């Protein structure tokens, strides 16, 4: 890795008088500031992070004491948690990092500030880097660690960044879950001691805990009020988030790669670049922080963040492995007739010597199973064309099965501990390919490249990853670099993704990993969206999508209408409700349309048409979460508002059903008080319109009071589930 060229400049920095050659460095976005104390020859400290500082505040704060070190290193006066711990070739375990210089560079939409720290004894450098955006309130923080000595240095700890957070009534919101129950919101006050959120899956990192958190600074978290700091680690591999609360005035927050079993040998002349930690601050509650993450994500991270997503049907829950030509064509015809735009053929289409009829074989053998698809992919593409829709396909390129031609040819390509039989994953036979090996990288790239070269009309790839690293061992890395496996795996994956994106910039790619295992900002620059969960139950999805929306925009959250009874929970939820939940994300279908009645298909056809109207608001608008399902008040509600505030979509779902129930009325948010909005209910099933239908209200009224919504639907066959989607459009 090369050292970056840096422009050494002190311009734009606030210089301090007296003392060491002291200088304060202010890094700002439109509404936030991060203030650093960077005295040359002294320690780099954080003075402040929060609402944007006025010049007077800046001047006043210049002499203030720091909140804590910006990048504490281990070994010298370091009793608390540290960001960096290394061992020099001579055995020395200590570092003493002091500021050498500060430089800054300007780009069109951001400015980058680099504080170079140098160890006082060894030629060992840490560039503490901050990228501040000019149009969105996010600062990315990371480090570049360089060994300029001749002998290797071992990195035992290498966080991306550290942020002190003033103590008070700080609560932490984070996501926790499991397969089919991803992204459950957990909220708790920070107390004395350590809070650690870590992942060691190796391949995916969002199935259980997430690499993103929010800190509410004013007590119990609120969606639309209070000061919030949000932090998202942009990394797809093992991570560790730590909050250290000891006997001083701050909680000390650290985020970075999980160093456990990952000691990294940094050669002389090598630079180790840590993943970015994206930070945001809002005084508009959790929803305010989410809006900043979404805007930043769409503008600077997510693949095709400006492009509206197609409405699709995925074959998985419709036919599972039961793929055949006629069945695929029938599904294409059905989704086309309902107004959908894309059909995605899921697992089960491949394998020659070992056909993929279940999950015990064939991963790696990416050739069409001619028994099932005698006309091949060509035939499917021709059918898609005939029905006027696009075609997408499922692959799981990082994996193989013990029963596969690939494994027979390349047993040395799997992740496996030396001398041991591998623990096998899904189907009792699944194995992970060793992406630290450049040959494997070429092969994984080739899986997609070959498909796209042969069939350039493929519009969408669903890229799955259904196994963790259960065997720590690389057959490629040398014995003294085995601890690099987790890091090299993700470097290899990123290389592959970069090559694919360079060659196929327009292709839509979904990140799936047994459901929501890859919802993270490290992977999303190469992916358009992720599968939120293998659980498609509408009621449970409200909870999972609520949590997911803390950090990820609706356009990235694949959200599908599925069958009743639901395949995971067996819950019978009416179609209207399933539609209303799916429409709050990136709408799709995951169902066998041939089992739907004509009336159900008609309801979906209407919903798809209505979704096309609201798609820009849902996918590109600002989220305001209104009533949390986690508050158990009987309903949940959120809305999206177009940036111009001329359109909005309000979602309301009942989450409990009792007789004589008293549900809260939900004030709206994000509208413009002096604008007038006409209300129109979407996906209406009631025999009579809502009292508010077609009426015009001021933004001020809607935000103060919300609208009265009946608790049930007026329909011939009532059900326990009620939901509403309201479209608000500005009128003159
Ligand atoms: C994983 C995915 C599912 C589906 C199956 C196919 O479980 O999450 O959506 O693609 O694999 O085997």
PDB file of N, CA, C and O in Angstrom, residues 3 12 35 46 55 59 64 135 174 176 200 207 241 268 296 377 454 470 479 510 550 553 575 610 624 652 695 714:
ATOM      1  N   UNK A   3       1.849   5.229   0.499  1.00  0.00           N
ATOM      2  CA  UNK A   3       1.492   6.390   1.316  1.00  0.00           C
ATOM      3  C   UNK A   3       0.850   7.433   0.422  1.00  0.00           C
ATOM      4  O   UNK A   3       1.285   7.643  -0.703  1.00  0.00           O
ATOM      5  N   UNK A  12      -6.508  27.507   7.309  1.00  0.00           N
ATOM      6  CA  UNK A  12      -7.841  27.111   7.763  1.00  0.00           C
ATOM      7  C   UNK A  12      -7.839  26.533   9.162  1.00  0.00           C
ATOM      8  O   UNK A  12      -8.860  26.156   9.683  1.00  0.00           O
ATOM      9  N   UNK A  35     -13.868  19.453  16.948  1.00  0.00           N
ATOM     10  CA  UNK A  35     -12.729  20.317  17.259  1.00  0.00           C
ATOM     11  C   UNK A  35     -11.623  19.489  17.898  1.00  0.00           C
ATOM     12  O   UNK A  35     -11.859  18.782  18.883  1.00  0.00           O
ATOM     13  N   UNK A  46      -9.457  15.399  21.494  1.00  0.00           N
ATOM     14  CA  UNK A  46     -10.729  15.910  20.997  1.00  0.00           C
ATOM     15  C   UNK A  46     -11.276  16.895  22.025  1.00  0.00           C
ATOM     16  O   UNK A  46     -11.363  16.591  23.218  1.00  0.00           O
ATOM     17  N   UNK A  55     -17.989  31.266  15.463  1.00  0.00           N
ATOM     18  CA  UNK A  55     -16.604  31.729  15.628  1.00  0.00           C
ATOM     19  C   UNK A  55     -16.281  32.054  17.081  1.00  0.00           C
ATOM     20  O   UNK A  55     -15.200  31.729  17.586  1.00  0.00           O
ATOM     21  N   UNK A  59     -13.360  30.344  19.344  1.00  0.00           N
ATOM     22  CA  UNK A  59     -12.297  31.091  20.025  1.00  0.00           C
ATOM     23  C   UNK A  59     -12.301  30.767  21.509  1.00  0.00           C
ATOM     24  O   UNK A  59     -11.251  30.542  22.122  1.00  0.00           O
ATOM     25  N   UNK A  64      -9.854  25.547  26.141  1.00  0.00           N
ATOM     26  CA  UNK A  64     -10.481  24.544  26.997  1.00  0.00           C
ATOM     27  C   UNK A  64      -9.664  23.266  27.082  1.00  0.00           C
ATOM     28  O   UNK A  64      -8.935  22.925  26.170  1.00  0.00           O
ATOM     29  N   UNK A 135     -22.075  18.891   2.136  1.00  0.00           N
ATOM     30  CA  UNK A 135     -23.521  18.956   1.916  1.00  0.00           C
ATOM     31  C   UNK A 135     -24.299  17.969   2.779  1.00  0.00           C
ATOM     32  O   UNK A 135     -25.497  17.813   2.607  1.00  0.00           O
ATOM     33  N   UNK A 174     -28.752   0.226  19.609  1.00  0.00           N
ATOM     34  CA  UNK A 174     -28.008  -0.617  18.665  1.00  0.00           C
ATOM     35  C   UNK A 174     -28.897  -1.757  18.205  1.00  0.00           C
ATOM     36  O   UNK A 174     -29.996  -1.954  18.724  1.00  0.00           O
ATOM     37  N   UNK A 176     -29.567  -5.791  17.336  1.00  0.00           N
ATOM     38  CA  UNK A 176     -29.157  -7.131  17.735  1.00  0.00           C
ATOM     39  C   UNK A 176     -30.182  -8.108  17.194  1.00  0.00           C
ATOM     40  O   UNK A 176     -31.362  -7.785  17.122  1.00  0.00           O
ATOM     41  N   UNK A 200     -17.619 -11.876  15.022  1.00  0.00           N
ATOM     42  CA  UNK A 200     -16.493 -12.720  14.603  1.00  0.00           C
ATOM     43  C   UNK A 200     -16.951 -13.768  13.606  1.00  0.00           C
ATOM     44  O   UNK A 200     -16.404 -14.857  13.548  1.00  0.00           O
ATOM     45  N   UNK A 207     -25.798 -10.271  10.984  1.00  0.00           N
ATOM     46  CA  UNK A 207     -26.882 -11.191  11.321  1.00  0.00           C
ATOM     47  C   UNK A 207     -27.280 -11.069  12.799  1.00  0.00           C
ATOM     48  O   UNK A 207     -28.443 -11.176  13.138  1.00  0.00           O
ATOM     49  N   UNK A 241     -16.970  -2.741  18.633  1.00  0.00           N
ATOM     50  CA  UNK A 241     -17.314  -1.413  19.129  1.00  0.00           C
ATOM     51  C   UNK A 241     -17.209  -1.490  20.649  1.00  0.00           C
ATOM     52  O   UNK A 241     -17.733  -2.420  21.261  1.00  0.00           O
ATOM     53  N   UNK A 268       8.017  -3.464   7.132  1.00  0.00           N
ATOM     54  CA  UNK A 268       8.680  -2.175   6.973  1.00  0.00           C
ATOM     55  C   UNK A 268       8.203  -1.522   5.677  1.00  0.00           C
ATOM     56  O   UNK A 268       8.142  -2.170   4.639  1.00  0.00           O
ATOM     57  N   UNK A 296     -26.174  10.743   3.249  1.00  0.00           N
ATOM     58  CA  UNK A 296     -24.749  10.445   3.006  1.00  0.00           C
ATOM     59  C   UNK A 296     -24.621   9.110   2.264  1.00  0.00           C
ATOM     60  O   UNK A 296     -23.877   8.998   1.284  1.00  0.00           O
ATOM     61  N   UNK A 377     -30.126 -20.119 -19.887  1.00  0.00           N
ATOM     62  CA  UNK A 377     -30.372 -18.731 -19.478  1.00  0.00           C
ATOM     63  C   UNK A 377     -30.905 -17.950 -20.685  1.00  0.00           C
ATOM     64  O   UNK A 377     -31.698 -17.026 -20.542  1.00  0.00           O
ATOM     65  N   UNK A 454     -21.469 -13.854 -21.033  1.00  0.00           N
ATOM     66  CA  UNK A 454     -22.344 -14.677 -21.876  1.00  0.00           C
ATOM     67  C   UNK A 454     -23.719 -14.055 -22.034  1.00  0.00           C
ATOM     68  O   UNK A 454     -24.345 -14.164 -23.078  1.00  0.00           O
ATOM     69  N   UNK A 470     -15.971 -20.953   9.931  1.00  0.00           N
ATOM     70  CA  UNK A 470     -16.019 -21.852  11.086  1.00  0.00           C
ATOM     71  C   UNK A 470     -14.709 -22.619  11.240  1.00  0.00           C
ATOM     72  O   UNK A 470     -14.566 -23.445  12.126  1.00  0.00           O
ATOM     73  N   UNK A 479       2.348 -19.856   7.350  1.00  0.00           N
ATOM     74  CA  UNK A 479       2.091 -20.190   8.761  1.00  0.00           C
ATOM     75  C   UNK A 479       2.131 -18.950   9.658  1.00  0.00           C
ATOM     76  O   UNK A 479       1.299 -18.806  10.556  1.00  0.00           O
ATOM     77  N   UNK A 510     -27.655  -7.350  -5.296  1.00  0.00           N
ATOM     78  CA  UNK A 510     -28.177  -7.405  -3.930  1.00  0.00           C
ATOM     79  C   UNK A 510     -27.194  -8.163  -3.039  1.00  0.00           C
ATOM     80  O   UNK A 510     -26.696  -9.224  -3.423  1.00  0.00           O
ATOM     81  N   UNK A 550     -32.627   2.764  11.023  1.00  0.00           N
ATOM     82  CA  UNK A 550     -31.786   3.676  11.801  1.00  0.00           C
ATOM     83  C   UNK A 550     -30.560   4.098  10.985  1.00  0.00           C
ATOM     84  O   UNK A 550     -30.086   5.219  11.083  1.00  0.00           O
ATOM     85  N   UNK A 553     -31.064   3.501   4.206  1.00  0.00           N
ATOM     86  CA  UNK A 553     -32.239   4.092   3.564  1.00  0.00           C
ATOM     87  C   UNK A 553     -33.171   3.035   2.972  1.00  0.00           C
ATOM     88  O   UNK A 553     -32.748   1.923   2.649  1.00  0.00           O
ATOM     89  N   UNK A 575     -53.449  -9.719   2.945  1.00  0.00           N
ATOM     90  CA  UNK A 575     -52.591  -9.212   1.869  1.00  0.00           C
ATOM     91  C   UNK A 575     -52.393  -7.704   1.954  1.00  0.00           C
ATOM     92  O   UNK A 575     -51.292  -7.192   1.742  1.00  0.00           O
ATOM     93  N   UNK A 610     -49.421   2.125  -7.477  1.00  0.00           N
ATOM     94  CA  UNK A 610     -49.337   3.221  -6.502  1.00  0.00           C
ATOM     95  C   UNK A 610     -47.892   3.389  -6.013  1.00  0.00           C
ATOM     96  O   UNK A 610     -47.431   4.506  -5.789  1.00  0.00           O
ATOM     97  N   UNK A 624     -39.012  10.048   8.728  1.00  0.00           N
ATOM     98  CA  UNK A 624     -39.392  10.525  10.065  1.00  0.00           C
ATOM     99  C   UNK A 624     -40.084   9.356  10.741  1.00  0.00           C
ATOM    100  O   UNK A 624     -41.181   8.988  10.350  1.00  0.00           O
ATOM    101  N   UNK A 652     -48.890   3.595   8.544  1.00  0.00           N
ATOM    102  CA  UNK A 652     -49.423   3.297   9.887  1.00  0.00           C
ATOM    103  C   UNK A 652     -49.846   1.840   9.912  1.00  0.00           C
ATOM    104  O   UNK A 652     -50.589   1.389   9.035  1.00  0.00           O
ATOM    105  N   UNK A 695     -59.297  15.584   1.541  1.00  0.00           N
ATOM    106  CA  UNK A 695     -59.335  16.872   2.252  1.00  0.00           C
ATOM    107  C   UNK A 695     -57.945  17.509   2.294  1.00  0.00           C
ATOM    108  O   UNK A 695     -56.933  16.837   2.150  1.00  0.00           O
ATOM    109  N   UNK A 714     -63.285  -1.132   7.140  1.00  0.00           N
ATOM    110  CA  UNK A 714     -64.683  -1.420   6.814  1.00  0.00           C
ATOM    111  C   UNK A 714     -64.692  -2.292   5.565  1.00  0.00           C
ATOM    112  O   UNK A 714     -64.627  -1.804   4.445  1.00  0.00           O
TER     113      UNK A 714
END
